CSV table of C-alpha atoms in Angstrom, one decimal:
chain,number,residue,atom,x,y,z
A,1,UNK,CA,133.7,-115.7,50.4
A,2,UNK,CA,132.5,-116.9,53.8
A,3,UNK,CA,133.8,-115.5,57.1
A,4,UNK,CA,136.3,-118.3,57.8
A,5,UNK,CA,137.7,-118.0,54.3
A,6,UNK,CA,138.0,-114.3,54.6
A,7,UNK,CA,139.8,-114.6,57.9
A,8,UNK,CA,142.2,-117.2,56.5
A,9,UNK,CA,142.9,-114.9,53.5
A,10,UNK,CA,143.7,-112.0,55.8
A,11,UNK,CA,146.0,-114.1,57.9
A,12,UNK,CA,147.9,-115.3,54.9
A,13,UNK,CA,148.0,-112.0,52.9
A,14,UNK,CA,149.3,-108.9,54.8
A,15,UNK,CA,147.8,-106.8,52.0
A,16,UNK,CA,144.3,-107.7,53.2
A,17,UNK,CA,144.9,-106.5,56.8
A,18,UNK,CA,142.9,-103.4,57.7
A,19,UNK,CA,145.0,-100.4,58.9
A,20,UNK,CA,143.4,-100.7,62.4
A,21,UNK,CA,144.7,-104.3,62.6
A,22,UNK,CA,148.2,-103.1,61.8
A,23,UNK,CA,148.0,-100.3,64.4
A,24,UNK,CA,146.9,-102.8,67.0
A,25,UNK,CA,149.7,-105.2,66.1
A,26,UNK,CA,152.7,-102.9,66.8
A,27,UNK,CA,152.5,-102.5,70.6
A,28,UNK,CA,151.6,-106.1,71.3
A,29,UNK,CA,154.6,-107.8,69.7
A,30,UNK,CA,157.4,-106.6,67.5
A,31,UNK,CA,157.8,-108.2,64.1
A,32,UNK,CA,161.2,-109.9,63.9
A,33,UNK,CA,164.0,-107.9,62.2
A,34,UNK,CA,165.7,-109.0,59.0
A,35,UNK,CA,169.0,-110.9,59.3
A,36,UNK,CA,171.0,-107.8,58.3
A,37,UNK,CA,170.4,-104.1,58.9
A,38,UNK,CA,170.7,-101.6,56.1
A,39,UNK,CA,174.2,-100.8,57.2
A,40,UNK,CA,175.3,-104.4,57.0
A,41,UNK,CA,175.5,-105.1,60.8
A,42,UNK,CA,173.7,-108.1,62.1
A,43,UNK,CA,170.5,-107.4,64.1
A,44,UNK,CA,170.0,-108.7,67.6
A,45,UNK,CA,168.8,-112.3,67.5
A,46,UNK,CA,168.4,-115.3,69.8
A,47,UNK,CA,166.8,-116.4,73.0
A,48,UNK,CA,167.9,-115.9,76.6
A,49,UNK,CA,170.0,-112.8,76.0
A,50,UNK,CA,171.9,-110.7,78.5
A,51,UNK,CA,170.6,-107.1,78.9
A,52,UNK,CA,172.7,-104.2,80.2
A,53,UNK,CA,171.1,-100.9,81.0
A,54,UNK,CA,173.8,-98.2,81.5
A,55,UNK,CA,173.0,-94.7,82.8
A,56,UNK,CA,169.6,-94.6,81.0
A,57,UNK,CA,167.8,-91.2,81.5
A,58,UNK,CA,164.5,-90.0,80.2
A,59,UNK,CA,163.0,-86.6,80.9
A,60,UNK,CA,159.5,-85.1,80.3
A,61,UNK,CA,159.5,-81.3,80.6
A,62,UNK,CA,161.4,-80.7,83.9
A,63,UNK,CA,160.6,-84.1,85.4
A,64,UNK,CA,163.0,-87.0,85.2
A,65,UNK,CA,161.0,-90.2,84.4
A,66,UNK,CA,164.3,-92.1,84.5
A,67,UNK,CA,167.4,-90.8,86.3
A,68,UNK,CA,170.7,-92.5,85.3
A,69,UNK,CA,169.3,-96.1,85.7
A,70,UNK,CA,171.9,-98.9,85.8
A,71,UNK,CA,170.8,-102.5,85.7
A,72,UNK,CA,172.3,-105.8,84.4
A,73,UNK,CA,169.9,-108.7,83.7
A,74,UNK,CA,171.4,-112.1,83.1
A,75,UNK,CA,170.3,-114.4,80.3
A,76,UNK,CA,167.2,-116.4,81.3
A,77,UNK,CA,166.3,-114.2,84.3
A,78,UNK,CA,162.8,-113.3,85.2
A,79,UNK,CA,162.9,-109.8,86.7
A,80,UNK,CA,160.1,-107.7,88.1
A,81,UNK,CA,160.0,-103.9,87.9
A,82,UNK,CA,158.1,-102.8,90.9
A,83,UNK,CA,157.0,-99.4,92.1
A,84,UNK,CA,154.1,-97.0,92.6
A,85,UNK,CA,152.6,-94.9,89.7
A,86,UNK,CA,155.1,-92.5,88.4
A,87,UNK,CA,158.2,-94.4,89.6
A,88,UNK,CA,159.4,-95.0,86.0
A,89,UNK,CA,158.8,-98.7,85.6
A,90,UNK,CA,156.7,-98.6,82.4
A,91,UNK,CA,159.0,-95.9,80.9
A,92,UNK,CA,162.0,-98.2,81.4
A,93,UNK,CA,160.1,-101.1,79.8
A,94,UNK,CA,159.2,-98.9,76.8
A,95,UNK,CA,162.8,-97.7,76.4
A,96,UNK,CA,164.0,-101.3,76.4
A,97,UNK,CA,161.4,-102.2,73.7
A,98,UNK,CA,162.3,-99.2,71.6
A,99,UNK,CA,159.0,-97.5,71.9
A,100,UNK,CA,160.8,-94.6,73.6
A,101,UNK,CA,164.3,-93.3,73.0
A,102,UNK,CA,166.4,-92.4,76.1
A,103,UNK,CA,167.9,-88.9,76.5
A,104,UNK,CA,171.1,-90.4,77.8
A,105,UNK,CA,172.8,-93.7,78.5
A,106,UNK,CA,173.2,-97.0,76.6
A,107,UNK,CA,171.2,-100.2,76.2
A,108,UNK,CA,173.1,-103.4,75.3
A,109,UNK,CA,171.5,-106.6,74.1
A,110,UNK,CA,174.3,-109.0,74.7
A,111,UNK,CA,177.4,-107.3,73.4
A,112,UNK,CA,175.5,-105.1,70.8
A,113,UNK,CA,174.6,-101.5,71.5
A,114,UNK,CA,170.9,-101.5,70.8
A,115,UNK,CA,170.3,-97.9,72.0
A,116,UNK,CA,169.5,-96.6,68.5
A,117,UNK,CA,168.0,-99.7,67.0
A,118,UNK,CA,164.4,-99.4,66.0
A,119,UNK,CA,161.6,-101.2,67.6
A,120,UNK,CA,161.5,-103.6,64.7
A,121,UNK,CA,165.2,-104.3,64.8
A,122,UNK,CA,165.3,-105.2,68.5
A,123,UNK,CA,163.1,-108.2,68.0
A,124,UNK,CA,161.5,-108.1,71.4
A,125,UNK,CA,158.2,-109.7,72.5
A,126,UNK,CA,155.8,-107.2,74.2
A,127,UNK,CA,152.6,-108.1,75.9
A,128,UNK,CA,150.2,-105.6,77.5
A,129,UNK,CA,147.5,-106.3,80.0
A,130,UNK,CA,144.6,-106.0,77.6
A,131,UNK,CA,145.6,-108.8,75.2
A,132,UNK,CA,144.9,-106.9,71.9
A,133,UNK,CA,144.3,-110.1,70.0
A,134,UNK,CA,143.0,-109.8,66.5
A,135,UNK,CA,139.3,-110.5,66.8
A,136,UNK,CA,139.0,-111.7,63.1
A,137,UNK,CA,141.8,-114.2,63.5
A,138,UNK,CA,141.6,-117.6,65.2
A,139,UNK,CA,143.9,-118.4,68.1
A,140,UNK,CA,146.3,-120.2,65.8
A,141,UNK,CA,146.3,-117.3,63.3
A,142,UNK,CA,147.0,-114.9,66.2
A,143,UNK,CA,150.0,-116.9,67.3
A,144,UNK,CA,151.3,-117.2,63.8
A,145,UNK,CA,151.0,-113.5,63.1
A,146,UNK,CA,154.6,-112.6,63.7
A,147,UNK,CA,156.0,-115.4,61.7
A,148,UNK,CA,153.7,-114.8,58.7
A,149,UNK,CA,154.6,-111.1,58.6
A,150,UNK,CA,158.3,-111.7,58.3
A,151,UNK,CA,160.0,-110.6,55.0
A,152,UNK,CA,159.5,-113.3,52.4
A,153,UNK,CA,163.1,-114.5,52.5
A,154,UNK,CA,163.0,-115.1,56.2
A,155,UNK,CA,159.4,-116.3,56.4
A,156,UNK,CA,159.1,-120.0,57.4
A,157,UNK,CA,157.0,-122.2,55.2
A,158,UNK,CA,153.4,-123.0,56.1
A,159,UNK,CA,154.3,-126.5,57.5
A,160,UNK,CA,157.0,-125.0,59.8
A,161,UNK,CA,154.6,-122.3,61.0
A,162,UNK,CA,151.9,-124.8,61.7
A,163,UNK,CA,154.3,-126.9,63.8
A,164,UNK,CA,155.5,-123.9,65.7
A,165,UNK,CA,151.9,-122.8,66.5
A,166,UNK,CA,151.0,-126.3,67.7
A,167,UNK,CA,154.1,-126.4,69.9
A,168,UNK,CA,153.1,-123.1,71.5
A,169,UNK,CA,149.5,-124.2,71.9
A,170,UNK,CA,150.8,-127.2,73.8
A,171,UNK,CA,153.2,-125.0,75.8
A,172,UNK,CA,150.4,-122.7,76.9
A,173,UNK,CA,148.1,-125.7,77.7
A,174,UNK,CA,145.5,-124.9,75.0
A,175,UNK,CA,146.3,-127.6,72.4
A,176,UNK,CA,142.6,-128.0,71.3
A,177,UNK,CA,141.7,-124.3,71.0
A,178,UNK,CA,143.6,-123.2,67.9
A,179,UNK,CA,140.5,-122.9,65.8
A,180,UNK,CA,138.6,-120.7,68.3
A,181,UNK,CA,138.3,-116.9,68.1
A,182,UNK,CA,139.2,-114.5,70.9
A,183,UNK,CA,135.6,-113.9,72.0
A,184,UNK,CA,135.3,-117.6,72.7
A,185,UNK,CA,138.1,-117.5,75.3
A,186,UNK,CA,138.2,-116.5,78.9
A,187,UNK,CA,140.5,-113.7,80.1
A,188,UNK,CA,143.2,-116.0,81.3
A,189,UNK,CA,143.1,-118.0,78.0
A,190,UNK,CA,143.4,-114.7,76.0
A,191,UNK,CA,146.5,-113.7,78.0
A,192,UNK,CA,148.1,-117.1,77.4
A,193,UNK,CA,147.5,-116.6,73.7
A,194,UNK,CA,149.0,-113.1,73.8
A,195,UNK,CA,152.1,-114.6,75.5
A,196,UNK,CA,152.3,-117.4,72.9
A,197,UNK,CA,152.2,-114.8,70.1
A,198,UNK,CA,155.1,-112.9,71.6
A,199,UNK,CA,157.1,-116.1,72.1
A,200,UNK,CA,156.5,-117.3,68.5
A,201,UNK,CA,159.1,-115.0,67.1
A,202,UNK,CA,161.8,-116.2,69.5
A,203,UNK,CA,162.3,-112.7,70.9
A,204,UNK,CA,165.6,-111.4,72.3
A,205,UNK,CA,163.7,-110.3,75.5
A,206,UNK,CA,160.1,-110.8,76.6
A,207,UNK,CA,158.5,-107.7,78.1
A,208,UNK,CA,155.3,-107.8,80.0
A,209,UNK,CA,153.5,-104.6,81.1
A,210,UNK,CA,151.0,-105.4,83.9
A,211,UNK,CA,150.2,-108.7,82.2
A,212,UNK,CA,147.6,-109.8,84.7
A,213,UNK,CA,146.0,-106.4,85.5
A,214,UNK,CA,142.8,-107.1,83.7
A,215,UNK,CA,142.1,-110.4,85.4
A,216,UNK,CA,140.2,-111.2,88.6
A,217,UNK,CA,142.2,-112.1,91.7
A,218,UNK,CA,141.9,-115.9,91.5
A,219,UNK,CA,142.8,-116.1,87.9
A,220,UNK,CA,145.8,-113.7,88.5
A,221,UNK,CA,147.2,-116.2,91.1
A,222,UNK,CA,146.7,-119.2,88.8
A,223,UNK,CA,148.2,-117.5,85.7
A,224,UNK,CA,151.3,-116.1,87.4
A,225,UNK,CA,152.1,-119.5,88.8
A,226,UNK,CA,151.6,-120.9,85.3
A,227,UNK,CA,153.9,-118.1,83.9
A,228,UNK,CA,156.6,-119.1,86.3
A,229,UNK,CA,156.4,-122.7,85.1
A,230,UNK,CA,156.4,-121.6,81.5
A,231,UNK,CA,159.5,-119.4,82.2
A,232,UNK,CA,161.4,-122.4,83.6
A,233,UNK,CA,160.6,-124.4,80.5
A,234,UNK,CA,161.6,-121.7,78.0
A,235,UNK,CA,164.5,-120.0,79.7
A,236,UNK,CA,163.4,-116.7,78.1
A,237,UNK,CA,165.0,-113.5,79.5
A,238,UNK,CA,161.9,-111.7,80.8
A,239,UNK,CA,161.0,-108.4,82.4
A,240,UNK,CA,157.6,-107.6,83.8
A,241,UNK,CA,156.1,-104.5,85.2
A,242,UNK,CA,153.7,-104.7,88.1
A,243,UNK,CA,152.4,-102.7,91.0
A,244,UNK,CA,151.3,-105.9,92.8
A,245,UNK,CA,154.0,-106.7,95.4
A,246,UNK,CA,152.8,-110.2,96.0
A,247,UNK,CA,153.0,-110.9,92.3
A,248,UNK,CA,156.6,-109.6,92.1
A,249,UNK,CA,157.7,-111.5,95.2
A,250,UNK,CA,156.2,-114.8,94.1
A,251,UNK,CA,157.1,-114.7,90.4
A,252,UNK,CA,160.4,-113.0,90.0
A,253,UNK,CA,164.0,-114.2,90.3
A,254,UNK,CA,164.9,-110.7,91.2
A,255,UNK,CA,162.9,-107.6,92.0
A,256,UNK,CA,163.8,-104.0,91.0
A,257,UNK,CA,162.2,-101.4,93.3
A,258,UNK,CA,161.9,-98.0,91.6
A,259,UNK,CA,161.2,-94.7,93.1
A,260,UNK,CA,161.0,-91.3,91.3
A,261,UNK,CA,162.9,-92.7,88.3
A,262,UNK,CA,165.7,-94.2,90.3
A,263,UNK,CA,166.4,-97.7,91.5
A,264,UNK,CA,166.0,-98.0,95.2
A,265,UNK,CA,167.0,-101.6,95.6
A,266,UNK,CA,167.7,-104.7,93.5
A,267,UNK,CA,167.6,-108.2,95.0
A,268,UNK,CA,165.9,-111.5,95.3
A,269,UNK,CA,162.4,-111.5,96.7
A,270,UNK,CA,163.7,-112.7,100.0
A,271,UNK,CA,166.3,-110.0,100.2
A,272,UNK,CA,163.8,-107.3,99.3
A,273,UNK,CA,161.4,-108.4,102.0
A,274,UNK,CA,163.8,-109.4,104.7
A,275,UNK,CA,166.7,-107.0,104.1
A,276,UNK,CA,165.2,-103.7,102.8
A,277,UNK,CA,167.9,-101.3,101.9
A,278,UNK,CA,165.9,-98.2,103.0
A,279,UNK,CA,162.9,-97.1,105.0
A,280,UNK,CA,161.1,-96.5,101.7
A,281,UNK,CA,161.5,-100.2,100.6
A,282,UNK,CA,160.5,-101.5,104.0
A,283,UNK,CA,157.4,-99.3,104.0
A,284,UNK,CA,156.5,-100.1,100.4
A,285,UNK,CA,157.0,-103.8,100.4
A,286,UNK,CA,154.4,-105.8,102.4
A,287,UNK,CA,152.7,-104.5,105.5
A,288,UNK,CA,154.8,-102.3,107.8
A,289,UNK,CA,154.5,-100.7,111.2
A,290,UNK,CA,156.4,-97.5,112.1
A,291,UNK,CA,157.5,-96.2,115.5
A,292,UNK,CA,159.0,-92.8,115.8
A,293,UNK,CA,161.8,-92.3,118.4
A,294,UNK,CA,165.5,-91.5,118.9
A,295,UNK,CA,168.8,-93.3,118.8
A,296,UNK,CA,171.2,-92.6,121.6
A,297,UNK,CA,174.5,-94.5,122.0
A,298,UNK,CA,173.2,-97.4,119.9
A,299,UNK,CA,169.9,-97.7,121.6
A,300,UNK,CA,166.4,-96.9,120.1
A,301,UNK,CA,163.9,-95.4,122.5
A,302,UNK,CA,160.4,-93.9,122.4
A,303,UNK,CA,159.4,-91.0,124.6
A,304,UNK,CA,157.2,-92.2,127.5
A,305,UNK,CA,158.3,-95.8,127.2
A,306,UNK,CA,161.0,-97.5,129.2
A,307,UNK,CA,161.9,-100.2,126.6
A,308,UNK,CA,165.2,-99.7,124.7
A,309,UNK,CA,166.1,-101.7,121.6
A,310,UNK,CA,169.6,-102.2,120.0
A,311,UNK,CA,170.1,-100.0,116.9
A,312,UNK,CA,173.7,-100.8,115.9
A,313,UNK,CA,175.2,-98.8,113.1
A,314,UNK,CA,172.5,-96.0,113.3
A,315,UNK,CA,173.8,-92.5,114.1
A,316,UNK,CA,172.4,-90.7,117.2
A,317,UNK,CA,169.4,-88.6,116.5
A,318,UNK,CA,165.8,-88.8,115.3
A,319,UNK,CA,165.0,-92.3,113.9
A,320,UNK,CA,162.2,-94.6,112.9
A,321,UNK,CA,161.8,-98.3,113.7
A,322,UNK,CA,160.1,-100.5,111.1
A,323,UNK,CA,158.6,-103.9,111.7
A,324,UNK,CA,156.1,-106.3,110.3
A,325,UNK,CA,152.7,-107.2,112.0
A,326,UNK,CA,153.9,-110.8,112.5
A,327,UNK,CA,157.1,-109.5,114.1
A,328,UNK,CA,155.3,-108.2,117.2
A,329,UNK,CA,154.4,-110.3,120.2
A,330,UNK,CA,151.7,-109.7,122.8
A,331,UNK,CA,153.0,-109.6,126.4
A,332,UNK,CA,151.4,-108.8,129.8
A,333,UNK,CA,150.4,-105.2,130.5
A,334,UNK,CA,153.5,-103.4,131.8
A,335,UNK,CA,156.0,-105.5,129.8
A,336,UNK,CA,157.5,-104.2,126.6
A,337,UNK,CA,155.7,-101.3,125.0
A,338,UNK,CA,152.4,-100.3,126.6
A,339,UNK,CA,149.5,-100.0,124.0
A,340,UNK,CA,145.8,-99.7,124.0
A,341,UNK,CA,143.7,-102.1,121.8
A,342,UNK,CA,141.7,-100.0,119.3
A,343,UNK,CA,140.1,-102.8,117.1
A,344,UNK,CA,140.2,-106.4,116.1
A,345,UNK,CA,140.0,-107.5,112.4
A,346,UNK,CA,139.4,-111.1,111.5
A,347,UNK,CA,140.4,-112.4,108.0
A,348,UNK,CA,140.3,-116.1,107.4
A,349,UNK,CA,143.0,-117.7,109.7
A,350,UNK,CA,144.4,-114.4,110.9
A,351,UNK,CA,143.3,-111.9,113.6
A,352,UNK,CA,144.9,-108.5,113.3
A,353,UNK,CA,145.0,-106.4,116.5
A,354,UNK,CA,145.1,-102.7,116.0
A,355,UNK,CA,147.0,-100.9,118.7
A,356,UNK,CA,147.7,-97.3,119.8
A,357,UNK,CA,150.9,-96.3,121.5
A,358,UNK,CA,151.0,-93.0,123.3
A,359,UNK,CA,152.8,-90.3,121.3
A,360,UNK,CA,152.7,-92.2,118.0
A,361,UNK,CA,150.9,-90.9,115.0
A,362,UNK,CA,150.3,-94.3,113.3
A,363,UNK,CA,148.5,-97.2,114.9
A,364,UNK,CA,150.3,-100.5,115.1
A,365,UNK,CA,149.1,-103.8,113.6
A,366,UNK,CA,149.9,-107.1,115.3
A,367,UNK,CA,148.9,-110.5,113.7
A,368,UNK,CA,147.7,-113.5,115.6
A,369,UNK,CA,147.0,-116.9,114.2
A,370,UNK,CA,143.2,-117.5,114.6
A,371,UNK,CA,143.3,-120.9,116.3
A,372,UNK,CA,140.5,-122.0,118.7
A,373,UNK,CA,142.7,-121.5,121.7
A,374,UNK,CA,144.2,-118.1,120.6
A,375,UNK,CA,144.2,-115.5,123.4
A,376,UNK,CA,142.6,-112.4,121.9
A,377,UNK,CA,142.8,-109.1,123.8
A,378,UNK,CA,139.8,-107.0,124.6
A,379,UNK,CA,139.0,-103.8,122.7
A,380,UNK,CA,139.8,-100.9,124.9
A,381,UNK,CA,142.1,-102.9,127.1
A,382,UNK,CA,145.8,-102.2,127.7
A,383,UNK,CA,148.5,-104.8,126.6
A,384,UNK,CA,152.2,-105.0,126.3
A,385,UNK,CA,153.9,-105.6,122.9
A,386,UNK,CA,157.4,-106.7,122.3
A,387,UNK,CA,159.2,-106.2,118.9
A,388,UNK,CA,160.8,-109.5,117.8
A,389,UNK,CA,162.5,-108.4,114.5
A,390,UNK,CA,162.8,-104.8,113.3
A,391,UNK,CA,165.0,-102.3,111.4
A,392,UNK,CA,165.9,-98.8,112.5
A,393,UNK,CA,166.6,-96.0,110.0
A,394,UNK,CA,167.5,-92.4,110.5
A,395,UNK,CA,164.4,-90.1,110.3
């Protein structure tokens, strides 16, 4: 039997798959569940399903990876789980998939309690950053894997599977590449195929764990914009984990910022960036400057500087003022806050001025647009800076 015939036989007959192939299959996508569970209840089915996370907790030794997490995700939403390493984002994704069982709380798919359903019964699509495509299968066979591995009574016929595969090849904009093997694809193409394989089973929820982490910067940007268009076409309820803030802010309908196993803030990308609920979110999202000072009678001040800024709603005492580099303006020396120019950094159409204020531990960054007539201060010189937009939080 030649190589192509062998591959086709493996794709059509699960008995010929090697154990390693089966092991690789499980984390990448979940094989659809039967129509009925062993106890007679219907399994979770359908596309664009609501997801309700209620008080989910998960502990390792004495450390809470998830601490009473509550989150409602609407049908058809694209939600980003964003946070640093150890914040709990991947743990939460694995709990939703059924790869981990929570120590407390409930998980609802629609109206059904899925907390104790197995990974197979949940019928989710799961894609990791490293594709995990079957090397011995063609692109078309990879996409068809989940459908062909269904129980015989629920397995579509060959013609139906072929039509579904071709629909997905067109959806991921690779209609002519069904006969290729994974090693003949680029990284971006492999990730599209992995997504198509997860979508083939019509999952209840699509889960993506750092889906673009293995790609170079340019391909990442192109693929995440493609994924956003794909989401708008399919209406699939989707959660994706990322540590890339720009990726989360550009791609998601809502962003969930996690910290030490707890949700710090949930909101639209605009809300997360413009209206951070805490100093942590402000400092974590985007580039942030920090000024240490005090609030007295609704005014924020810095020792050694005459400028006072309104800080409505902040209690008297030690406080920190946060602002973005583009929310600072240069003024004449003696106006605003007095600062010394430490360095200038040019990046494409932006000039970043690094400034030092007396008594402040962290230098400030101020962004200027690099136009031919831009007035750029001299390194070592003294300038004034005026905060335009900012937030004050208790220290």
